GROMACS .gro file of C-alpha atoms in nm:
model
  442
    1MET     CA    1  -1.392  -1.615   5.063
    2LYS     CA    2  -1.652  -1.472   5.309
    3LEU     CA    3  -2.002  -1.424   5.175
    4HIS     CA    4  -2.222  -1.161   5.333
    5TRP     CA    5  -2.588  -1.088   5.276
    6PHE     CA    6  -2.649  -0.701   5.243
    7HIS     CA    7  -2.981  -0.528   5.293
    8LEU     CA    8  -3.063  -0.181   5.172
    9ALA     CA    9  -3.418  -0.190   5.306
   10PRO     CA   10  -3.567   0.005   5.007
   11TRP     CA   11  -3.905   0.157   5.010
   12GLN     CA   12  -4.105  -0.067   4.770
   13HIS     CA   13  -4.407   0.151   4.678
   14LEU     CA   14  -4.277   0.426   4.459
   15PRO     CA   15  -4.513   0.509   4.178
   16LYS     CA   16  -4.439   0.360   3.830
   17ASP     CA   17  -4.370   0.721   3.695
   18PHE     CA   18  -4.156   0.822   3.997
   19ASN     CA   19  -3.844   0.907   3.801
   20GLU     CA   20  -4.047   1.112   3.558
   21THR     CA   21  -4.261   1.300   3.808
   22TYR     CA   22  -4.050   1.348   4.107
   23ARG     CA   23  -3.695   1.508   4.125
   24SER     CA   24  -3.514   1.280   4.354
   25VAL     CA   25  -3.539   0.965   4.565
   26TRP     CA   26  -3.312   1.143   4.818
   27VAL     CA   27  -3.324   1.464   5.028
   28ASP     CA   28  -3.662   1.608   4.903
   29VAL     CA   29  -3.856   1.286   4.827
   30PRO     CA   30  -4.225   1.363   4.916
   31SER     CA   31  -4.338   1.221   5.242
   32HIS     CA   32  -4.687   1.148   5.117
   33LEU     CA   33  -4.532   0.854   4.933
   34PHE     CA   34  -4.450   0.689   5.266
   35ASN     CA   35  -4.698   0.480   5.461
   36PRO     CA   36  -4.591   0.376   5.820
   37VAL     CA   37  -4.839   0.102   5.836
   38GLN     CA   38  -4.672  -0.067   5.531
   39ALA     CA   39  -4.327   0.006   5.688
   40ASN     CA   40  -4.440  -0.196   5.989
   41HIS     CA   41  -4.457  -0.500   5.752
   42HIS     CA   42  -4.145  -0.403   5.566
   43TYR     CA   43  -3.924  -0.384   5.869
   44ASN     CA   44  -4.034  -0.719   5.987
   45ASP     CA   45  -3.989  -0.876   5.642
   46PHE     CA   46  -3.636  -0.721   5.616
   47LEU     CA   47  -3.540  -0.865   5.953
   48ASP     CA   48  -3.688  -1.211   5.861
   49GLU     CA   49  -3.474  -1.200   5.532
   50LEU     CA   50  -3.159  -1.114   5.728
   51GLU     CA   51  -3.229  -1.389   5.983
   52LEU     CA   52  -3.272  -1.646   5.703
   53ALA     CA   53  -2.941  -1.553   5.556
   54ASP     CA   54  -2.787  -1.631   5.898
   55GLN     CA   55  -2.973  -1.978   5.888
   56VAL     CA   56  -2.855  -2.078   5.538
   57GLY     CA   57  -2.487  -2.008   5.618
   58PHE     CA   58  -2.387  -1.665   5.511
   59ASP     CA   59  -2.081  -1.540   5.691
   60GLY     CA   60  -2.212  -1.201   5.755
   61ILE     CA   61  -2.540  -1.001   5.747
   62CYS     CA   62  -2.494  -0.633   5.664
   63VAL     CA   63  -2.703  -0.322   5.730
   64ASN     CA   64  -2.604   0.045   5.653
   65GLU     CA   65  -2.704   0.419   5.730
   66HIS     CA   66  -2.895   0.649   5.505
   67HIS     CA   67  -3.113   0.953   5.573
   68GLN     CA   68  -3.410   1.132   5.425
   69ASN     CA   69  -3.459   0.901   5.130
   70ALA     CA   70  -3.669   0.613   4.973
   71TYR     CA   71  -3.361   0.427   4.871
   72GLY     CA   72  -3.289   0.275   5.219
   73LEU     CA   73  -3.502   0.286   5.527
   74MET     CA   74  -3.227   0.256   5.779
   75PRO     CA   75  -3.142   0.596   5.931
   76SER     CA   76  -3.016   0.398   6.236
   77PRO     CA   77  -2.856   0.070   6.137
   78ASN     CA   78  -2.774   0.013   6.494
   79LEU     CA   79  -3.143  -0.049   6.574
   80MET     CA   80  -3.155  -0.321   6.305
   81ALA     CA   81  -2.839  -0.474   6.428
   82ALA     CA   82  -2.967  -0.478   6.785
   83ALA     CA   83  -3.280  -0.658   6.666
   84LEU     CA   84  -3.059  -0.913   6.491
   85THR     CA   85  -2.846  -0.997   6.788
   86ARG     CA   86  -3.122  -1.194   6.948
   87ARG     CA   87  -3.247  -1.436   6.674
   88THR     CA   88  -2.929  -1.485   6.473
   89GLN     CA   89  -2.642  -1.707   6.600
   90ASN     CA   90  -2.369  -1.756   6.349
   91ALA     CA   91  -2.317  -1.468   6.108
   92ALA     CA   92  -2.111  -1.158   6.164
   93ILE     CA   93  -2.325  -0.861   6.206
   94VAL     CA   94  -2.179  -0.607   5.974
   95VAL     CA   95  -2.284  -0.241   6.032
   96LEU     CA   96  -2.168  -0.043   5.722
   97GLY     CA   97  -2.163   0.189   5.912
   98ASN     CA   98  -2.208   0.464   6.123
   99SER     CA   99  -2.121   0.794   5.946
  100ILE     CA  100  -1.875   0.919   6.205
  101ALA     CA  101  -1.893   1.297   6.107
  102LEU     CA  102  -2.273   1.311   6.180
  103TYR     CA  103  -2.253   1.230   6.542
  104ASN     CA  104  -2.190   1.478   6.823
  105PRO     CA  105  -2.009   1.363   7.018
  106PRO     CA  106  -1.867   1.065   6.813
  107VAL     CA  107  -1.802   0.882   7.139
  108ARG     CA  108  -2.172   0.773   7.093
  109ILE     CA  109  -2.063   0.536   6.816
  110ALA     CA  110  -1.800   0.380   7.042
  111GLU     CA  111  -2.058   0.328   7.297
  112GLU     CA  112  -2.329   0.191   7.076
  113PHE     CA  113  -2.083  -0.032   6.877
  114ALA     CA  114  -1.941  -0.174   7.203
  115MET     CA  115  -2.295  -0.238   7.311
  116LEU     CA  116  -2.370  -0.430   7.000
  117ASP     CA  117  -2.049  -0.629   7.027
  118CYS     CA  118  -2.142  -0.734   7.385
  119MET     CA  119  -2.500  -0.815   7.280
  120SER     CA  120  -2.393  -1.022   6.981
  121GLY     CA  121  -2.122  -1.208   7.162
  122GLY     CA  122  -1.832  -1.044   6.964
  123ARG     CA  123  -1.993  -1.071   6.619
  124LEU     CA  124  -1.978  -0.701   6.517
  125VAL     CA  125  -1.803  -0.553   6.228
  126ALA     CA  126  -1.775  -0.178   6.281
  127GLY     CA  127  -1.820   0.015   5.951
  128PHE     CA  128  -1.706   0.377   5.919
  129PRO     CA  129  -1.820   0.549   5.602
  130VAL     CA  130  -1.766   0.907   5.531
  131GLY     CA  131  -2.120   0.906   5.393
  132THR     CA  132  -2.290   1.019   5.072
  133PRO     CA  133  -2.329   1.393   5.017
  134MET     CA  134  -2.701   1.335   5.011
  135ASP     CA  135  -2.681   1.208   5.362
  136THR     CA  136  -2.410   1.410   5.514
  137CYS     CA  137  -2.420   1.756   5.346
  138PHE     CA  138  -2.789   1.792   5.261
  139GLY     CA  139  -2.964   1.568   5.504
  140TYR     CA  140  -2.749   1.642   5.809
  141GLY     CA  141  -2.609   1.985   5.708
  142GLN     CA  142  -2.234   1.910   5.722
  143VAL     CA  143  -1.997   2.134   5.533
  144PRO     CA  144  -1.855   1.940   5.236
  145ALA     CA  145  -1.505   2.086   5.262
  146THR     CA  146  -1.462   1.993   5.628
  147LEU     CA  147  -1.642   1.662   5.628
  148ARG     CA  148  -1.326   1.448   5.606
  149GLU     CA  149  -1.134   1.648   5.872
  150LYS     CA  150  -1.428   1.602   6.114
  151TYR     CA  151  -1.444   1.238   6.015
  152ASP     CA  152  -1.066   1.188   6.084
  153GLU     CA  153  -1.108   1.355   6.437
  154GLY     CA  154  -1.403   1.142   6.517
  155TYR     CA  155  -1.233   0.818   6.413
  156GLU     CA  156  -0.938   0.907   6.647
  157LEU     CA  157  -1.177   0.966   6.935
  158ILE     CA  158  -1.351   0.638   6.885
  159MET     CA  159  -1.037   0.435   6.856
  160GLN     CA  160  -0.896   0.584   7.178
  161ALA     CA  161  -1.228   0.532   7.357
  162TRP     CA  162  -1.204   0.156   7.273
  163THR     CA  163  -0.845   0.112   7.348
  164ARG     CA  164  -0.752   0.342   7.640
  165PRO     CA  165  -0.826   0.168   7.977
  166GLU     CA  166  -0.818   0.477   8.184
  167PRO     CA  167  -1.043   0.792   8.157
  168PHE     CA  168  -0.893   1.058   7.933
  169THR     CA  169  -0.947   1.399   7.804
  170PHE     CA  170  -1.015   1.464   7.439
  171ASN     CA  171  -0.948   1.812   7.302
  172GLY     CA  172  -1.026   1.812   6.929
  173LYS     CA  173  -1.116   2.090   6.696
  174TYR     CA  174  -1.480   1.964   6.667
  175THR     CA  175  -1.519   1.769   6.987
  176GLN     CA  176  -1.400   1.858   7.331
  177LEU     CA  177  -1.467   1.609   7.623
  178ARG     CA  178  -1.320   1.634   7.966
  179TYR     CA  179  -1.394   1.268   8.039
  180VAL     CA  180  -1.394   0.982   7.807
  181ASN     CA  181  -1.461   0.655   7.975
  182ILE     CA  182  -1.705   0.440   7.786
  183TRP     CA  183  -1.916   0.174   7.927
  184PRO     CA  184  -1.970  -0.097   7.795
  185ARG     CA  185  -1.650  -0.186   7.623
  186PRO     CA  186  -1.625  -0.423   7.327
  187VAL     CA  187  -1.580  -0.806   7.354
  188GLN     CA  188  -1.337  -0.801   7.067
  189GLN     CA  189  -0.981  -0.673   7.180
  190PRO     CA  190  -0.832  -0.432   7.110
  191HIS     CA  191  -1.154  -0.344   6.913
  192PRO     CA  192  -1.396  -0.486   6.666
  193PRO     CA  193  -1.269  -0.519   6.298
  194VAL     CA  194  -1.311  -0.184   6.107
  195TRP     CA  195  -1.441  -0.183   5.747
  196VAL     CA  196  -1.460   0.142   5.550
  197PRO     CA  197  -1.708   0.153   5.273
  198GLY     CA  198  -1.629   0.390   4.986
  199GLY     CA  199  -1.768   0.513   4.656
  200GLY     CA  200  -1.450   0.592   4.469
  201SER     CA  201  -1.254   0.856   4.667
  202ILE     CA  202  -0.892   0.756   4.604
  203GLU     CA  203  -0.766   0.912   4.928
  204THR     CA  204  -0.969   0.659   5.119
  205TRP     CA  205  -0.762   0.378   4.974
  206GLU     CA  206  -0.439   0.497   5.148
  207TRP     CA  207  -0.616   0.599   5.462
  208VAL     CA  208  -0.760   0.248   5.499
  209ALA     CA  209  -0.456   0.050   5.396
  210LYS     CA  210  -0.220   0.239   5.641
  211ARG     CA  211  -0.465   0.169   5.928
  212ASN     CA  212  -0.485  -0.197   5.849
  213HIS     CA  213  -0.872  -0.196   5.787
  214VAL     CA  214  -1.084  -0.331   5.512
  215TYR     CA  215  -1.184  -0.129   5.208
  216CYS     CA  216  -1.526  -0.207   5.073
  217TYR     CA  217  -1.630  -0.066   4.740
  218LEU     CA  218  -2.009  -0.027   4.729
  219SER     CA  219  -2.096   0.010   4.364
  220TYR     CA  220  -2.424  -0.049   4.185
  221SER     CA  221  -2.272  -0.027   3.848
  222GLY     CA  222  -2.143  -0.396   3.871
  223TYR     CA  223  -1.810  -0.555   3.886
  224LYS     CA  224  -1.699  -0.473   3.533
  225ARG     CA  225  -1.698  -0.102   3.615
  226GLY     CA  226  -1.570  -0.177   3.961
  227LYS     CA  227  -1.247  -0.322   3.843
  228SER     CA  228  -1.075   0.007   3.763
  229LEU     CA  229  -1.150   0.122   4.130
  230LEU     CA  230  -1.026  -0.200   4.293
  231ASP     CA  231  -0.725  -0.191   4.078
  232GLY     CA  232  -0.642   0.150   4.202
  233TYR     CA  233  -0.684   0.027   4.567
  234TRP     CA  234  -0.451  -0.274   4.510
  235GLU     CA  235  -0.194  -0.047   4.338
  236THR     CA  236  -0.200   0.172   4.646
  237VAL     CA  237  -0.158  -0.146   4.873
  238ALA     CA  238   0.142  -0.240   4.668
  239ARG     CA  239   0.294   0.104   4.661
  240LEU     CA  240   0.285   0.106   5.046
  241GLY     CA  241   0.451  -0.232   5.060
  242ILE     CA  242   0.155  -0.399   5.237
  243GLU     CA  243   0.081  -0.758   5.195
  244PRO     CA  244  -0.201  -0.800   4.922
  245ASN     CA  245  -0.418  -1.023   5.133
  246PRO     CA  246  -0.758  -1.035   4.942
  247TYR     CA  247  -0.945  -1.014   5.277
  248ARG     CA  248  -0.835  -0.650   5.279
  249ALA     CA  249  -1.103  -0.574   5.022
  250GLY     CA  250  -1.486  -0.617   4.989
  251PHE     CA  251  -1.718  -0.559   4.701
  252LEU     CA  252  -2.102  -0.531   4.669
  253GLN     CA  253  -2.272  -0.712   4.385
  254LEU     CA  254  -2.647  -0.756   4.292
  255VAL     CA  255  -2.704  -1.128   4.248
  256ALA     CA  256  -3.019  -1.314   4.109
  257VAL     CA  257  -3.027  -1.687   4.131
  258SER     CA  258  -3.311  -1.900   3.977
  259GLU     CA  259  -3.375  -2.235   3.830
  260SER     CA  260  -3.236  -2.129   3.488
  261ASP     CA  261  -3.100  -1.822   3.323
  262ALA     CA  262  -3.442  -1.757   3.156
  263GLN     CA  263  -3.634  -1.804   3.491
  264ALA     CA  264  -3.394  -1.551   3.659
  265GLU     CA  265  -3.511  -1.288   3.412
  266ALA     CA  266  -3.868  -1.383   3.474
  267ASP     CA  267  -3.816  -1.369   3.843
  268TYR     CA  268  -3.613  -1.069   3.903
  269TYR     CA  269  -3.609  -0.814   3.611
  270GLU     CA  270  -3.903  -0.595   3.719
  271HIS     CA  271  -3.735  -0.567   4.066
  272ALA     CA  272  -3.394  -0.474   3.918
  273LYS     CA  273  -3.549  -0.231   3.686
  274TYR     CA  274  -3.734  -0.065   3.993
  275PHE     CA  275  -3.402  -0.041   4.167
  276TYR     CA  276  -3.213   0.122   3.894
  277ASP     CA  277  -3.487   0.340   3.764
  278ASN     CA  278  -3.624   0.462   4.092
  279CYS     CA  279  -3.403   0.384   4.391
  280LEU     CA  280  -3.103   0.541   4.216
  281HIS     CA  281  -3.299   0.838   4.072
  282ILE     CA  282  -3.095   1.115   4.236
  283TYR     CA  283  -3.102   1.489   4.157
  284GLU     CA  284  -2.756   1.587   4.044
  285GLY     CA  285  -2.745   1.895   4.260
  286TYR     CA  286  -2.749   1.661   4.558
  287ALA     CA  287  -2.485   1.421   4.429
  288ASP     CA  288  -2.152   1.614   4.418
  289PRO     CA  289  -2.144   1.944   4.597
  290PRO     CA  290  -1.833   2.150   4.575
  291GLY     CA  291  -1.569   2.055   4.831
  292TYR     CA  292  -1.709   1.708   4.890
  293ARG     CA  293  -1.461   1.525   4.679
  294THR     CA  294  -1.093   1.606   4.715
  295GLN     CA  295  -0.861   1.754   4.462
  296ALA     CA  296  -0.675   1.431   4.436
  297THR     CA  297  -0.997   1.231   4.328
  298LEU     CA  298  -1.100   1.509   4.090
  299SER     CA  299  -0.750   1.506   3.937
  300LYS     CA  300  -0.780   1.139   3.876
  301GLY     CA  301  -1.084   1.206   3.657
  302LEU     CA  302  -1.311   0.972   3.861
  303VAL     CA  303  -1.682   1.065   3.832
  304SER     CA  304  -1.942   1.053   4.109
  305GLN     CA  305  -2.148   0.735   4.089
  306HIS     CA  306  -2.454   0.949   4.187
  307GLY     CA  307  -2.399   1.214   3.924
  308LYS     CA  308  -2.633   1.280   3.631
  309ALA     CA  309  -2.427   1.086   3.373
  310ALA     CA  310  -2.411   0.780   3.596
  311THR     CA  311  -2.787   0.793   3.693
  312GLN     CA  312  -2.900   0.838   3.323
  313ALA     CA  313  -2.683   0.549   3.217
  314ARG     CA  314  -2.851   0.324   3.464
  315LYS     CA  315  -3.202   0.396   3.368
  316ASN     CA  316  -3.420   0.187   3.121
  317LEU     CA  317  -3.175  -0.090   3.098
  318THR     CA  318  -3.291  -0.421   2.952
  319TRP     CA  319  -3.220  -0.740   3.135
  320LYS     CA  320  -2.960  -0.821   2.878
  321ASP     CA  321  -2.801  -0.480   2.949
  322LEU     CA  322  -2.797  -0.548   3.325
  323VAL     CA  323  -2.648  -0.902   3.295
  324GLU     CA  324  -2.395  -0.830   3.009
  325GLY     CA  325  -2.280  -0.509   3.175
  326GLY     CA  326  -2.219  -0.679   3.506
  327TYR     CA  327  -2.473  -0.474   3.705
  328VAL     CA  328  -2.646  -0.805   3.807
  329VAL     CA  329  -2.484  -1.142   3.824
  330ALA     CA  330  -2.791  -1.363   3.724
  331GLY     CA  331  -2.878  -1.710   3.612
  332SER     CA  332  -2.879  -2.072   3.722
  333PRO     CA  333  -2.679  -2.168   4.029
  334GLU     CA  334  -2.398  -2.304   3.808
  335SER     CA  335  -2.390  -1.988   3.604
  336VAL     CA  336  -2.384  -1.773   3.913
  337ARG     CA  337  -2.108  -1.975   4.078
  338GLN     CA  338  -1.889  -1.934   3.765
  339GLN     CA  339  -1.962  -1.566   3.738
  340LEU     CA  340  -1.887  -1.485   4.097
  341THR     CA  341  -1.572  -1.692   4.099
  342ASP     CA  342  -1.452  -1.474   3.812
  343VAL     CA  343  -1.571  -1.159   4.000
  344ALA     CA  344  -1.376  -1.253   4.322
  345LYS     CA  345  -1.055  -1.339   4.136
  346THR     CA  346  -1.085  -1.035   3.898
  347LEU     CA  347  -1.124  -0.781   4.174
  348ARG     CA  348  -0.931  -0.979   4.427
  349VAL     CA  349  -1.196  -0.950   4.704
  350GLY     CA  350  -1.202  -1.169   5.004
  351HIS     CA  351  -1.540  -1.030   5.137
  352LEU     CA  352  -1.820  -1.043   4.877
  353MET     CA  353  -2.134  -0.864   4.985
  354THR     CA  354  -2.432  -0.997   4.786
  355LEU     CA  355  -2.757  -0.793   4.727
  356LEU     CA  356  -3.011  -1.073   4.709
  357GLN     CA  357  -3.304  -0.850   4.783
  358PHE     CA  358  -3.324  -0.538   4.566
  359GLY     CA  359  -3.576  -0.288   4.448
  360SER     CA  360  -3.938  -0.396   4.477
  361MET     CA  361  -3.851  -0.770   4.535
  362PRO     CA  362  -4.111  -0.926   4.765
  363LYS     CA  363  -4.023  -1.144   5.065
  364HIS     CA  364  -4.097  -1.480   4.907
  365LEU     CA  365  -3.876  -1.400   4.606
  366ALA     CA  366  -3.596  -1.274   4.823
  367ASN     CA  367  -3.607  -1.597   5.030
  368LYS     CA  368  -3.607  -1.804   4.706
  369ASN     CA  369  -3.286  -1.619   4.591
  370THR     CA  370  -3.132  -1.647   4.934
  371GLU     CA  371  -3.205  -2.020   4.975
  372LEU     CA  372  -3.086  -2.115   4.627
  373PHE     CA  373  -2.769  -1.906   4.680
  374GLY     CA  374  -2.719  -2.063   5.029
  375ARG     CA  375  -2.769  -2.413   4.913
  376GLU     CA  376  -2.610  -2.425   4.564
  377VAL     CA  377  -2.375  -2.137   4.539
  378LEU     CA  378  -2.234  -2.029   4.876
  379PRO     CA  379  -2.061  -2.364   4.969
  380HIS     CA  380  -1.860  -2.355   4.630
  381LEU     CA  381  -1.732  -1.997   4.688
  382GLN     CA  382  -1.623  -2.014   5.059
  383THR     CA  383  -1.313  -2.229   4.960
  384LEU     CA  384  -1.170  -1.939   4.753
  385TRP     CA  385  -0.875  -1.761   4.905
  386SER     CA  386  -0.829  -2.047   5.155
  387GLU     CA  387  -0.451  -2.004   5.132
  388TRP     CA  388  -0.497  -1.664   5.309
  389GLU     CA  389  -0.582  -1.586   5.667
  390ASP     CA  390  -0.866  -1.354   5.723
  391HIS     CA  391  -0.757  -1.105   5.994
  392TRP     CA  392  -1.061  -0.885   5.956
  393TYR     CA  393  -1.343  -1.118   6.053
  394PRO     CA  394  -1.487  -1.097   6.407
  395LYS     CA  395  -1.328  -1.310   6.678
  396MET     CA  396  -1.651  -1.427   6.827
  397ILE     CA  397  -1.720  -1.574   7.173
  398PRO     CA  398  -1.756  -1.958   7.104
  399THR     CA  399  -2.100  -2.051   7.063
  400THR     CA  400  -2.104  -2.281   7.361
  401ASP     CA  401  -1.992  -1.987   7.586
  402ARG     CA  402  -2.233  -1.730   7.440
  403ALA     CA  403  -2.557  -1.620   7.607
  404GLN     CA  404  -2.870  -1.742   7.437
  405PRO     CA  405  -3.218  -1.587   7.443
  406ALA     CA  406  -3.439  -1.763   7.698
  407PRO     CA  407  -3.772  -1.898   7.560
  408LEU     CA  408  -4.053  -1.644   7.581
  409PRO     CA  409  -4.219  -1.680   7.919
  410THR     CA  410  -4.551  -1.847   7.918
  411ALA     CA  411  -4.835  -1.673   8.085
  412THR     CA  412  -4.996  -1.877   8.352
  413ASN     CA  413  -5.346  -1.741   8.300
  414GLY     CA  414  -5.337  -1.687   7.933
  415PRO     CA  415  -5.186  -1.413   7.710
  416ALA     CA  416  -5.132  -1.085   7.877
  417ASN     CA  417  -5.301  -0.887   7.615
  418GLY     CA  418  -5.594  -1.129   7.555
  419GLY     CA  419  -5.459  -1.223   7.212
  420ALA     CA  420  -5.608  -0.929   7.024
  421GLY     CA  421  -5.670  -0.561   7.036
  422THR     CA  422  -5.495  -0.291   7.250
  423THR     CA  423  -5.777  -0.108   7.413
  424GLY     CA  424  -6.078  -0.216   7.602
  425HIS     CA  425  -6.000  -0.585   7.521
  426GLN     CA  426  -6.082  -0.891   7.721
  427THR     CA  427  -5.808  -1.058   7.935
  428ASN     CA  428  -5.903  -1.367   8.144
  429GLY     CA  429  -6.264  -1.280   8.105
  430HIS     CA  430  -6.224  -0.933   8.256
  431ALA     CA  431  -6.254  -0.609   8.071
  432THR     CA  432  -5.937  -0.397   8.084
  433THR     CA  433  -5.852  -0.052   7.992
  434SER     CA  434  -5.570   0.056   7.767
  435GLY     CA  435  -5.234  -0.037   7.896
  436ALA     CA  436  -5.376  -0.249   8.187
  437GLN     CA  437  -5.272  -0.618   8.223
  438THR     CA  438  -5.462  -0.880   8.425
  439GLY     CA  439  -5.304  -1.212   8.518
  440GLY     CA  440  -5.000  -1.149   8.291
  441VAL     CA  441  -4.641  -1.231   8.361
  442ARG     CA  442  -4.500  -1.087   8.680
   0.00000   0.00000   0.00000
């Protein structure tokens, strides 16, 4: 089994009474709750945490796209992925995703993903979510009823842009381009592996299976509630006569590892509570607009995981509720190993995406969780599904053939910025003005 470290990049300073005082963490969350100076530290911490995951042996590090919210601070996951290409070496860089229907023209995604694949030496996984209604319909103004049609057309354009060697014309309903001829082109041929994250729309199962991609169920209600959705996916795979390779599926699970089961509660409960009470506090009017979900999904009786009932069910949960309900897999390393083995086999997932930083969890605790998992859990799980071949993991350039970042150049006459300050500072004993450099690197 492949183990991936997933970061949502949550805003960690929502007030304690947020879910009582404010309507929603998405779409109309007040901007006065955001502090860009604190965000400067957060982004650096988040990148450090992802880089640590690479160092301790995770198979992939994951970022994703959300807009106008305090739930996840990555409106552009490609920026995070680009930063990760330089200081990580081993893990796949899993971008889940870019929301295809939001880009005009979508060929921009083909270009940026190809660029990331080149920068990372063929380590990219290209994620193509439809996107939540909060992001797509309310944040970016898309029409719910035509969102999937626009998504499908954008997908076709991207795949052609990656695989057709000669310039071509694309004449779609939503995008018309006289010339499509992207530069750069991806390292992985014919294209990087495509993973499609979903939240429970049944038509996505068949769409993914027929195109031989990976379906990833991103649920925050835990593996016990996720089973019915994954069962539906595997039933679709069987109906289509496709080989039930477990690497066709991924699943997201919150995980909390500590020295003992009791210590896990002491370490992580307040941060899990922050996540479920605040980060998933979504106004129902934004969660399920008419036309967003298809008739087939509605007929199946599946409810939105962002709807009022689901949101209320996740609030004010005790630690016992979270663990026994499967929301969080928590405990000692041995306990977590046993639980996650059961999760993988029950859901039949070859790609397990672990959320080891969640809610208000500070960096030192996220690192503890990551290091314990990497040392005492991960090696025991990577042997699962070894009888199957993973066709959907990046085919990377061998490490020995891959470009490496050069060491930072050393200034011959001292640091170019004088070591402190940005205006009117001293460099090499001479006063400078803003933006000027004296004796720096040429």
